[in-house]
Each structure stands twice: as C-alpha cells, then as structure tokens.
CSV table of C-alpha atoms in Angstrom, one decimal:
chain,number,residue,atom,x,y,z
O,1,ASN,CA,10.6,-33.0,16.5
O,2,GLY,CA,14.3,-33.8,15.9
O,3,ASN,CA,13.8,-34.7,12.3
O,4,ALA,CA,12.2,-31.4,11.4
O,5,SER,CA,15.1,-29.4,12.9
O,6,ARG,CA,17.7,-31.6,11.1
O,7,GLY,CA,15.7,-31.1,7.9
O,8,ALA,CA,15.9,-27.4,8.1
O,9,ALA,CA,19.6,-27.4,9.0
O,10,PHE,CA,20.2,-29.9,6.1
O,11,PHE,CA,18.6,-27.5,3.7
O,12,VAL,CA,20.5,-24.4,4.7
O,13,ARG,CA,24.0,-25.8,5.1
O,14,PRO,CA,24.5,-27.7,1.8
O,15,VAL,CA,22.9,-24.8,-0.2
O,16,ASN,CA,25.2,-22.3,1.5
O,17,ASN,CA,28.2,-24.4,0.8
O,18,HIS,CA,27.6,-25.1,-2.9
O,19,LEU,CA,26.4,-21.8,-4.2
O,20,GLY,CA,28.6,-18.8,-5.0
O,21,ARG,CA,28.4,-15.7,-2.9
O,22,GLU,CA,26.3,-13.7,-5.4
O,23,ASP,CA,23.8,-16.6,-5.8
O,24,ARG,CA,23.4,-17.0,-2.0
O,25,HIS,CA,22.6,-13.3,-1.7
O,26,ILE,CA,20.1,-13.4,-4.5
O,27,LEU,CA,18.3,-16.4,-2.9
O,28,ALA,CA,18.4,-14.7,0.5
O,29,ALA,CA,16.9,-11.5,-1.0
O,30,VAL,CA,13.9,-13.3,-2.2
O,31,GLY,CA,13.5,-15.3,1.0
O,32,VAL,CA,14.5,-18.7,-0.3
O,33,LEU,CA,17.7,-18.9,1.7
O,34,ARG,CA,18.4,-17.9,5.2
O,35,PHE,CA,21.8,-17.3,6.8
O,36,ASN,CA,20.9,-18.8,10.2
O,37,GLN,CA,19.6,-15.5,11.6
O,38,PRO,CA,16.6,-15.4,13.9
O,39,THR,CA,13.5,-13.7,12.5
O,40,PRO,CA,13.5,-10.1,13.6
O,41,ARG,CA,10.8,-9.2,16.0
O,42,THR,CA,11.0,-5.4,16.0
O,43,ARG,CA,11.7,-2.7,13.5
O,44,ARG,CA,15.0,-2.0,15.1
O,45,GLN,CA,16.1,-5.7,14.9
O,46,ALA,CA,15.0,-5.8,11.3
O,47,ALA,CA,17.1,-2.7,10.5
O,48,SER,CA,20.1,-4.4,12.0
O,49,TYR,CA,19.7,-7.4,9.7
O,50,MET,CA,19.6,-5.2,6.6
O,51,PRO,CA,22.6,-2.9,6.7
O,52,ARG,CA,23.0,-0.4,3.9
O,53,THR,CA,19.4,-0.9,2.6
O,54,TYR,CA,17.8,2.3,1.6
O,55,ALA,CA,14.4,2.7,0.1
O,56,LYS,CA,11.9,5.3,-0.8
O,57,ASN,CA,8.7,3.8,-2.1
O,58,LEU,CA,6.2,6.6,-2.8
O,59,VAL,CA,2.8,5.7,-4.2
O,60,HIS,CA,-0.4,7.6,-5.0
O,61,CYS,CA,-3.4,5.4,-4.0
O,62,VAL,CA,-7.0,5.9,-4.9
O,63,TYR,CA,-10.1,3.9,-4.2
O,64,SER,CA,-13.8,4.7,-4.3
O,65,THR,CA,-16.9,3.8,-2.3
O,66,LYS,CA,-18.8,0.7,-3.5
O,67,ASN,CA,-20.5,1.4,-6.8
O,68,ARG,CA,-19.2,5.0,-6.4
O,69,VAL,CA,-22.1,5.8,-4.1
O,70,PRO,CA,-21.6,9.3,-2.6
O,71,SER,CA,-21.6,7.9,1.0
O,72,ILE,CA,-18.7,9.9,2.4
O,73,LYS,CA,-20.6,12.5,4.4
O,74,SER,CA,-17.6,14.0,6.1
O,75,PRO,CA,-14.5,13.7,4.0
O,76,GLU,CA,-12.2,15.3,6.6
O,77,LEU,CA,-13.3,12.6,9.1
O,78,VAL,CA,-12.4,9.9,6.6
O,79,TRP,CA,-9.0,11.4,6.0
O,80,GLN,CA,-8.4,11.6,9.8
O,81,ILE,CA,-9.5,8.0,10.3
O,82,THR,CA,-7.3,6.8,7.4
O,83,ARG,CA,-4.3,8.7,8.7
O,84,GLU,CA,-4.8,7.3,12.2
O,85,ILE,CA,-5.1,3.7,11.0
O,86,ALA,CA,-2.0,4.3,8.8
O,87,ARG,CA,-0.1,5.6,11.8
O,88,ASN,CA,-1.1,2.6,13.8
O,89,ILE,CA,0.4,0.2,11.2
O,90,ASP,CA,3.5,2.3,10.7
O,91,ILE,CA,2.6,3.8,7.3
O,92,ASP,CA,3.3,7.5,6.5
O,93,ILE,CA,0.5,9.2,4.6
O,94,ILE,CA,2.1,12.4,3.2
O,95,ALA,CA,-1.1,13.9,1.7
O,96,ILE,CA,-4.8,12.8,1.7
O,97,ALA,CA,-8.0,14.2,0.3
O,98,GLY,CA,-11.1,13.2,-1.6
O,99,VAL,CA,-14.7,13.8,-2.2
O,100,SER,CA,-18.0,12.1,-1.4
O,101,ASP,CA,-17.3,9.0,-3.5
O,102,HIS,CA,-13.5,8.4,-3.4
O,103,ILE,CA,-10.3,9.0,-1.6
O,104,HIS,CA,-6.7,9.8,-2.8
O,105,PHE,CA,-3.6,9.7,-0.7
O,106,LEU,CA,0.2,9.7,-1.2
O,107,MET,CA,2.0,7.3,1.1
O,108,SER,CA,5.5,6.1,1.7
O,109,LEU,CA,5.7,2.3,1.8
O,110,PRO,CA,8.3,0.5,3.9
O,111,PRO,CA,10.3,-2.0,1.9
O,112,THR,CA,9.2,-4.8,4.2
O,113,ARG,CA,5.5,-4.5,3.7
O,114,ALA,CA,3.2,-5.6,0.9
O,115,MET,CA,1.1,-2.9,-0.8
O,116,ALA,CA,-2.0,-5.1,-0.9
O,117,ASN,CA,-1.8,-5.8,2.8
O,118,ILE,CA,-1.5,-2.1,3.6
O,119,VAL,CA,-4.5,-1.1,1.5
O,120,ARG,CA,-6.5,-4.1,2.8
O,121,ASP,CA,-5.8,-2.9,6.4
O,122,LEU,CA,-6.6,0.7,5.6
O,123,LYS,CA,-9.9,-0.1,3.9
O,124,ALA,CA,-11.1,-2.8,6.3
O,125,ASN,CA,-10.4,-0.8,9.4
O,126,SER,CA,-11.8,2.5,8.1
O,127,SER,CA,-15.0,0.7,6.9
O,128,LEU,CA,-15.5,-0.7,10.4
O,129,ILE,CA,-15.4,2.8,11.9
O,130,LEU,CA,-17.4,4.4,9.1
O,131,ARG,CA,-20.2,1.8,9.4
O,132,ASN,CA,-20.9,3.1,12.9
O,133,ASP,CA,-22.6,6.1,11.4
O,134,ASN,CA,-23.6,4.6,8.0
O,135,LYS,CA,-24.5,0.8,8.1
O,136,SER,CA,-24.4,0.5,4.3
O,137,PHE,CA,-20.9,2.0,3.9
O,138,HIS,CA,-18.4,-0.1,1.9
O,139,TRP,CA,-15.3,0.6,-0.1
O,140,GLN,CA,-15.0,-0.8,-3.6
O,141,ASP,CA,-13.1,-4.1,-3.8
O,142,GLY,CA,-10.2,-2.8,-5.9
O,143,TYR,CA,-7.9,0.2,-5.8
O,144,ALA,CA,-5.3,1.9,-8.0
O,145,ILE,CA,-1.7,2.5,-6.9
O,146,ILE,CA,0.8,4.4,-9.0
O,147,SER,CA,4.4,4.9,-8.1
O,148,VAL,CA,5.5,8.5,-7.7
O,149,SER,CA,9.0,9.8,-8.3
O,150,PRO,CA,10.4,11.9,-5.4
O,151,SER,CA,10.8,14.8,-7.9
O,152,SER,CA,7.0,14.7,-8.5
O,153,VAL,CA,5.9,14.7,-4.9
O,154,SER,CA,4.9,18.3,-4.7
O,155,ALA,CA,2.8,18.1,-7.9
O,156,VAL,CA,1.0,15.0,-6.6
O,157,ILE,CA,0.4,16.7,-3.2
O,158,ARG,CA,-1.2,19.7,-5.1
O,159,TYR,CA,-3.3,17.3,-7.2
O,160,ILE,CA,-4.5,15.5,-4.1
O,161,GLU,CA,-5.2,18.6,-2.2
O,162,ASN,CA,-7.3,20.1,-5.0
O,163,GLN,CA,-9.7,17.2,-5.4
O,164,ALA,CA,-12.8,19.1,-4.5
O,165,GLN,CA,-12.1,21.7,-7.2
O,166,HIS,CA,-11.0,19.1,-9.7
O,167,HIS,CA,-14.3,17.2,-9.4
O,168,ARG,CA,-16.5,20.1,-10.1
O,169,SER,CA,-15.7,19.5,-13.8
O,170,CYS,CA,-14.4,15.9,-13.9
O,171,PRO,CA,-16.2,12.8,-12.7
O,172,PHE,CA,-14.2,10.1,-10.8
O,173,GLU,CA,-14.6,7.5,-13.6
O,174,GLN,CA,-12.9,9.9,-16.1
O,175,GLU,CA,-10.2,10.8,-13.6
O,176,LEU,CA,-9.4,7.2,-12.8
O,177,LEU,CA,-9.2,6.1,-16.4
O,178,ALA,CA,-7.0,9.1,-17.2
O,179,MET,CA,-4.7,8.2,-14.3
O,180,LEU,CA,-4.4,4.6,-15.5
O,181,ASP,CA,-3.7,5.7,-19.1
O,182,ARG,CA,-1.0,8.2,-18.0
O,183,ALA,CA,0.7,5.5,-15.9
O,184,ASP,CA,0.4,3.0,-18.9
O,185,ILE,CA,-1.5,0.6,-16.7
O,186,ALA,CA,-3.5,-2.0,-18.7
O,187,TYR,CA,-7.1,-2.5,-17.7
O,188,ASP,CA,-10.3,-4.0,-19.0
O,189,SER,CA,-12.8,-1.3,-19.5
O,190,LYS,CA,-15.7,-3.7,-18.6
O,191,TYR,CA,-14.3,-4.3,-15.1
O,192,VAL,CA,-12.2,-1.3,-14.2
O,193,LEU,CA,-15.0,0.5,-12.4
O,194,ASP,CA,-16.4,-2.5,-10.5
C-alpha cells in the first residue's frame, strides 16, 4: 500500500529534522524513532547497529514448583534441561542448583531480551519435558529475579551451589522472603507464595 509507506516515511523524516541530536538518540533508544535502518536479523547484524554498547546484566533467578510440591525427583536433570534450553535461546546460565521444590540460577541477560520472556521460555519448555515423566509437574506462576553486582558473583555462585545444605535448616518460603527483604523488593505477604 503506497499510503502506508508514505505514512511511515512522513513520521520518520519530519521528527528527525525537528528534534535536536540528543532528543533523537533518546527516542531511538526507547524504540520510538528509527534512523531508516533495516531491522537486524542476526546477532552479528544487531551488534553492528549498536556500536560501543556494553552491558553486563547478571541476575539471580528463583522459582518453585506449583504450590511448592516436592515434585523435582532428579534435580540434576532439571538443571541440565534448564541449561540446555537456555543455551538454545542464547542465554548464559553461570550457576544452577536447587532442591525438590525449587530452582535457583545465576544468568547473564543480553540487553536486547526481556527478562519475563526468558523466564517464560525456560519454565514453559522445561515443564513440557518434565511432564513426560510426571504428568502433574508444573512450575509456579511467578518468579523472583534479583540483580547481581559483578563483584558479588562468586558469593552468589556459592549460595546457589550450596542449596541442598542450606535447605536442611531453612524452608523455601523463609529463604524467598529473606531474599526479597534483602533486595528491598516490596511484596504482599498474602500472595508472594502463590
């Protein structure tokens, strides 16, 4: 349709001409304004559109089984499945562990991906695989994600790797609430463990 293409060109050109350079770059950064570049189709192309962009987004993610039912019979298998799914969607899991009712992992998020989409993909795909052996297996609906400073990575890795020992004396509910409190994340105690 000729009108549609003229409309898109009309939007881009006048805005580019009337805004200052800094304003154009702010609008481009949030995706409102484009500089007439084609959409990148590969990671290499995307990198060429974002010169001098450096990011390190490390997060500690934790989620449990539905209603915290101890339905993870082989935790190592769940870790392996989760790592493989992450690898297939270009996510780097640095450390992973858990027990029969929940999983923890430290991952590096690319700046071009939404956290919610990554967790959704990991949970949905691992559930499909895990239901082959346990038809009633489900992950909880929510999750907790807390940013991790690069200087704290080794401490978080140790924490994740020591989950089995940690949970001999501390239930998941207590652990999760303590994590949220330490990170100063607001929550409603009536719903946080749904």
